[in-house]
Amino acid sequence: MTSAMPKPEHPRPQLIREKWMNLNGTWGFEIDAGDSGVERGLTTRELTGEILVPFAPESTLSGIEHVDFMEAVWYRRTLSIPQEWAGNSVLLHFGAVDHDATVWVNGVEVARHRGGFTPFTADLGGVVEAGADAVIVVRARDSRHEMQARGKQATWYNNTHCQYTRTTGIWQTVWLEAVPEVYIKRLRMTPNLADSSITVEVPISRNRTGHTVSAVLTDCSGTRIEASARADLDLTPSLRLSIPVEALRPWSIEDPFLYDLEVSVRDGSGGIVDQVSSYAAVRSIALDRRVVRINGKPVFQRLVLDQGYWPESLMTSPDESALIKDIELSMAAGFNGARLHQKVFEERFLYHADRLGYLVWGEFGDWGVSGGGTIGHNQKPTASFVAQWLEVLKRDFNHPSIIGWCPLNETHQILHDRLTVLDDVTEAMFLATKLADPTRPVIDASGYAHRIRETDIYDSHSYEQDPDRFAIEQQGLADGKPYINRKADGEEYSVPYAGQPYFVSEFGGIWWNEAEARQAVEGTDVASSWGYGQRVSSEEEFYTRFDGLCSVLLDNPDMFGYCYTQLTDVFQEKNGIFTFERGTKFDLDRIRASQVRPAAIETRRDGS
């Protein structure tokens, strides 16, 4: 097992302190097949193996590569808390642990968390001090029998269709941070383009008399905008940073400008108690009939479905460059954004989307949640869906690249059937999103069962492969009768369309792999491969079909965007623009030319 530290970058680029320690690297590890580890003393003894954190044990990069089901897995690491952290509390952060985590430090249980996609923190105050050793033990339970949000993780042994190898245990960065008694918990930055300002809310751990919070916003020319407020009057002090007109640069895909931001807590004598570095942007989103405006202008969203899997590391990016590369590949192919599909992406991906001007829709991993309780498809809605989703909104609110939220995907509730728990969860997740973030549009459920009449966005999924039939499918939008997903017998899932902005948020998925096509001609069995519809017979046929499908949506002035399936092949699913290894499959100039149209196409989408 290598001792090198993978993914050494700070995992939370919008809240950075100087005193932190990355805990990625080699940890003790053991598979607990019967989930009997507590009874067998795994909380107190050394473990039998090693793993490279933060890679899941199913992955090659973890050094384990165990792809069978694991009821539970255990991790153990001993480290020394830096002596220079004396006088501070120590926070232990986990980026994501799939699915049900319990954490002990020096034999004391310090945290429990349910949900495989979202971060959690353990405060080690009173458990370990600076200069002392900390023995960290983590148990992660991930039973195949438990109803939970899984995204695209297969619930039977083999990968099939669009379900992929599972992720168990730690799969995002683990790290320590030193904080004073009065410290900044997080930042919440709300831009106001019309007012040329950013409001920064600063929740702090203590509202101490005489303390103040202050913020300094700077741009590349050295302009400084400052604001301060008392820290003892409000539970969450709020600062308004008013940006002079000459220093205002709205964030956009053409100019993804980010201001540097420094936020401090000071005591009564003016001394700095706590300080964090961050960044901020000014950007607006508005809805006008069927138009989605960014900074007051219609922007046609040419999105691609991004599953965020890699062959050697599964849901975890192998390194920082892999995150950047996926955005750059997408943009090179002519897309200007992505649906971050069926998982919660690492926050550093969002940082790169912010700085590169890449539009993204934030999503939760719950595909097929209406599929029932069989082993083959056991995602069912629970209270933890809502809890995890609120954790997503809390973590990612500040990222300007996020221009919409998608809490649910492809639910299948019959419109006039009896109400279900999923109806309750759908409404709870929609309302929670609107309350937590009134600045972005929300789609209640992407594809199939729209249950919320006032959903901001309406959509459908269509994998019709014939461009002519696809055009007929989509022609009713002008008359307020868009294509909607129905059961095969015509029974409806959704409440009626109410004139919202509309897009086809999944289409294409054209099945093509040159080597497999050659095998098919030779009569070799390629049944393990999968894609939507009839496989094209040649690369040229792919270009014709891709251009025809995109043209149907690009030429429709009532459509605000689309999302093509998908960015890369993923395991057996061979319908990506790129291979699973991010290799080239097509002439990108031709792919881009099919999407990037003259500016006149954009100006027709002005709501007039």
PDB file of C-alpha atoms in Angstrom, residues 86-197:
ATOM      1  CA  ALA A  86      -3.164  24.226  21.640  1.00  0.00           C
ATOM      2  CA  GLY A  87      -6.060  26.364  22.862  1.00  0.00           C
ATOM      3  CA  ASN A  88      -8.279  25.340  19.963  1.00  0.00           C
ATOM      4  CA  SER A  89     -10.976  22.753  19.526  1.00  0.00           C
ATOM      5  CA  VAL A  90     -10.466  20.064  16.907  1.00  0.00           C
ATOM      6  CA  LEU A  91     -13.106  19.291  14.283  1.00  0.00           C
ATOM      7  CA  LEU A  92     -13.020  15.991  12.391  1.00  0.00           C
ATOM      8  CA  HIS A  93     -14.679  16.312   8.964  1.00  0.00           C
ATOM      9  CA  PHE A  94     -15.873  13.582   6.599  1.00  0.00           C
ATOM     10  CA  GLY A  95     -16.728  14.608   3.030  1.00  0.00           C
ATOM     11  CA  ALA A  96     -18.954  11.565   2.490  1.00  0.00           C
ATOM     12  CA  VAL A  97     -19.300   8.069   3.956  1.00  0.00           C
ATOM     13  CA  ASP A  98     -21.686   5.559   2.383  1.00  0.00           C
ATOM     14  CA  HIS A  99     -24.046   4.901   4.062  1.00  0.00           C
ATOM     15  CA  ASP A 100     -24.522   4.719   7.860  1.00  0.00           C
ATOM     16  CA  ALA A 101     -21.453   5.908   9.747  1.00  0.00           C
ATOM     17  CA  THR A 102     -20.412   5.777  13.397  1.00  0.00           C
ATOM     18  CA  VAL A 103     -17.167   7.397  14.528  1.00  0.00           C
ATOM     19  CA  TRP A 104     -15.174   6.764  17.712  1.00  0.00           C
ATOM     20  CA  VAL A 105     -12.114   8.731  18.834  1.00  0.00           C
ATOM     21  CA  ASN A 106     -10.039   7.344  21.684  1.00  0.00           C
ATOM     22  CA  GLY A 107     -12.886   4.964  22.463  1.00  0.00           C
ATOM     23  CA  VAL A 108     -15.546   7.699  22.680  1.00  0.00           C
ATOM     24  CA  GLU A 109     -18.402   7.788  20.170  1.00  0.00           C
ATOM     25  CA  VAL A 110     -18.234  11.270  18.650  1.00  0.00           C
ATOM     26  CA  ALA A 111     -20.550  11.124  15.623  1.00  0.00           C
ATOM     27  CA  ARG A 112     -23.272   9.240  13.816  1.00  0.00           C
ATOM     28  CA  HIS A 113     -24.492  10.073  10.345  1.00  0.00           C
ATOM     29  CA  ARG A 114     -26.911   8.488   7.921  1.00  0.00           C
ATOM     30  CA  GLY A 115     -26.602   9.212   4.207  1.00  0.00           C
ATOM     31  CA  GLY A 116     -23.903   8.347   1.721  1.00  0.00           C
ATOM     32  CA  PHE A 117     -23.709  11.608  -0.211  1.00  0.00           C
ATOM     33  CA  THR A 118     -23.286  14.408   2.326  1.00  0.00           C
ATOM     34  CA  PRO A 119     -20.656  15.675   4.809  1.00  0.00           C
ATOM     35  CA  PHE A 120     -20.681  15.542   8.588  1.00  0.00           C
ATOM     36  CA  THR A 121     -18.423  16.755  11.397  1.00  0.00           C
ATOM     37  CA  ALA A 122     -17.396  15.524  14.849  1.00  0.00           C
ATOM     38  CA  ASP A 123     -16.300  18.039  17.497  1.00  0.00           C
ATOM     39  CA  LEU A 124     -13.443  16.406  19.424  1.00  0.00           C
ATOM     40  CA  GLY A 125     -13.512  18.922  22.288  1.00  0.00           C
ATOM     41  CA  GLY A 126     -12.974  17.099  25.590  1.00  0.00           C
ATOM     42  CA  VAL A 127     -11.921  13.940  23.739  1.00  0.00           C
ATOM     43  CA  VAL A 128      -8.422  14.783  22.493  1.00  0.00           C
ATOM     44  CA  GLU A 129      -6.099  17.738  23.069  1.00  0.00           C
ATOM     45  CA  ALA A 130      -3.247  19.302  21.119  1.00  0.00           C
ATOM     46  CA  GLY A 131      -0.074  17.267  21.314  1.00  0.00           C
ATOM     47  CA  ALA A 132      -1.939  14.049  22.121  1.00  0.00           C
ATOM     48  CA  ASP A 133      -2.636  10.996  19.979  1.00  0.00           C
ATOM     49  CA  ALA A 134      -6.067  10.408  18.483  1.00  0.00           C
ATOM     50  CA  VAL A 135      -7.211   6.913  17.522  1.00  0.00           C
ATOM     51  CA  ILE A 136      -9.983   7.326  14.942  1.00  0.00           C
ATOM     52  CA  VAL A 137     -12.262   4.346  14.282  1.00  0.00           C
ATOM     53  CA  VAL A 138     -15.058   4.433  11.698  1.00  0.00           C
ATOM     54  CA  ARG A 139     -17.732   1.838  11.030  1.00  0.00           C
ATOM     55  CA  ALA A 140     -19.693   2.253   7.799  1.00  0.00           C
ATOM     56  CA  ARG A 141     -22.773   0.101   7.293  1.00  0.00           C
ATOM     57  CA  ASP A 142     -24.115  -0.332   3.763  1.00  0.00           C
ATOM     58  CA  SER A 143     -26.573  -3.198   3.779  1.00  0.00           C
ATOM     59  CA  ARG A 144     -28.025  -4.338   0.464  1.00  0.00           C
ATOM     60  CA  HIS A 145     -31.316  -4.908   2.301  1.00  0.00           C
ATOM     61  CA  GLU A 146     -31.749  -1.382   3.689  1.00  0.00           C
ATOM     62  CA  MET A 147     -33.943   1.125   1.888  1.00  0.00           C
ATOM     63  CA  GLN A 148     -31.689   4.084   1.176  1.00  0.00           C
ATOM     64  CA  ALA A 149     -30.728   6.624  -1.458  1.00  0.00           C
ATOM     65  CA  ARG A 150     -28.182   4.924  -3.731  1.00  0.00           C
ATOM     66  CA  GLY A 151     -28.139   6.832  -7.008  1.00  0.00           C
ATOM     67  CA  LYS A 152     -26.799   4.534  -9.729  1.00  0.00           C
ATOM     68  CA  GLN A 153     -25.264   1.926  -7.404  1.00  0.00           C
ATOM     69  CA  ALA A 154     -26.322  -1.596  -8.389  1.00  0.00           C
ATOM     70  CA  THR A 155     -28.475  -3.473  -5.899  1.00  0.00           C
ATOM     71  CA  TRP A 156     -27.686  -6.849  -7.403  1.00  0.00           C
ATOM     72  CA  TYR A 157     -24.203  -8.274  -7.801  1.00  0.00           C
ATOM     73  CA  ASN A 158     -23.519  -7.493 -11.446  1.00  0.00           C
ATOM     74  CA  ASN A 159     -23.540  -4.122 -13.194  1.00  0.00           C
ATOM     75  CA  THR A 160     -26.404  -4.020 -15.674  1.00  0.00           C
ATOM     76  CA  HIS A 161     -27.986  -1.393 -17.934  1.00  0.00           C
ATOM     77  CA  CYS A 162     -27.424   1.951 -16.160  1.00  0.00           C
ATOM     78  CA  GLN A 163     -26.541   0.615 -12.717  1.00  0.00           C
ATOM     79  CA  TYR A 164     -22.917   0.593 -11.692  1.00  0.00           C
ATOM     80  CA  THR A 165     -20.468  -0.833  -9.169  1.00  0.00           C
ATOM     81  CA  ARG A 166     -21.359   0.056  -5.597  1.00  0.00           C
ATOM     82  CA  THR A 167     -19.539   2.446  -3.257  1.00  0.00           C
ATOM     83  CA  THR A 168     -19.174   1.506   0.413  1.00  0.00           C
ATOM     84  CA  GLY A 169     -17.602   3.500   3.222  1.00  0.00           C
ATOM     85  CA  ILE A 170     -15.371   6.577   2.968  1.00  0.00           C
ATOM     86  CA  TRP A 171     -15.288   8.035  -0.546  1.00  0.00           C
ATOM     87  CA  GLN A 172     -14.483  11.716  -0.040  1.00  0.00           C
ATOM     88  CA  THR A 173     -11.691  13.478   1.830  1.00  0.00           C
ATOM     89  CA  VAL A 174     -11.305  13.144   5.616  1.00  0.00           C
ATOM     90  CA  TRP A 175      -9.652  16.054   7.401  1.00  0.00           C
ATOM     91  CA  LEU A 176      -9.022  17.815  10.714  1.00  0.00           C
ATOM     92  CA  GLU A 177      -9.388  21.497  11.492  1.00  0.00           C
ATOM     93  CA  ALA A 178      -8.468  23.623  14.500  1.00  0.00           C
ATOM     94  CA  VAL A 179     -11.030  26.246  15.575  1.00  0.00           C
ATOM     95  CA  PRO A 180     -11.157  28.702  18.497  1.00  0.00           C
ATOM     96  CA  GLU A 181     -14.005  28.853  20.989  1.00  0.00           C
ATOM     97  CA  VAL A 182     -15.697  31.558  18.909  1.00  0.00           C
ATOM     98  CA  TYR A 183     -15.491  30.451  15.301  1.00  0.00           C
ATOM     99  CA  ILE A 184     -17.260  30.828  11.972  1.00  0.00           C
ATOM    100  CA  LYS A 185     -19.448  27.798  11.289  1.00  0.00           C
ATOM    101  CA  ARG A 186     -20.010  28.489   7.629  1.00  0.00           C
ATOM    102  CA  LEU A 187     -20.789  31.328   5.208  1.00  0.00           C
ATOM    103  CA  ARG A 188     -23.994  31.930   3.308  1.00  0.00           C
ATOM    104  CA  MET A 189     -23.564  34.416   0.464  1.00  0.00           C
ATOM    105  CA  THR A 190     -26.599  35.793  -1.356  1.00  0.00           C
ATOM    106  CA  PRO A 191     -25.858  37.974  -4.395  1.00  0.00           C
ATOM    107  CA  ASN A 192     -28.145  40.783  -5.499  1.00  0.00           C
ATOM    108  CA  LEU A 193     -27.301  41.913  -9.028  1.00  0.00           C
ATOM    109  CA  ALA A 194     -29.997  44.602  -9.116  1.00  0.00           C
ATOM    110  CA  ASP A 195     -28.600  46.116  -5.924  1.00  0.00           C
ATOM    111  CA  SER A 196     -24.934  45.492  -6.828  1.00  0.00           C
ATOM    112  CA  SER A 197     -24.315  43.771  -3.508  1.00  0.00           C
TER     113      SER A 197
END
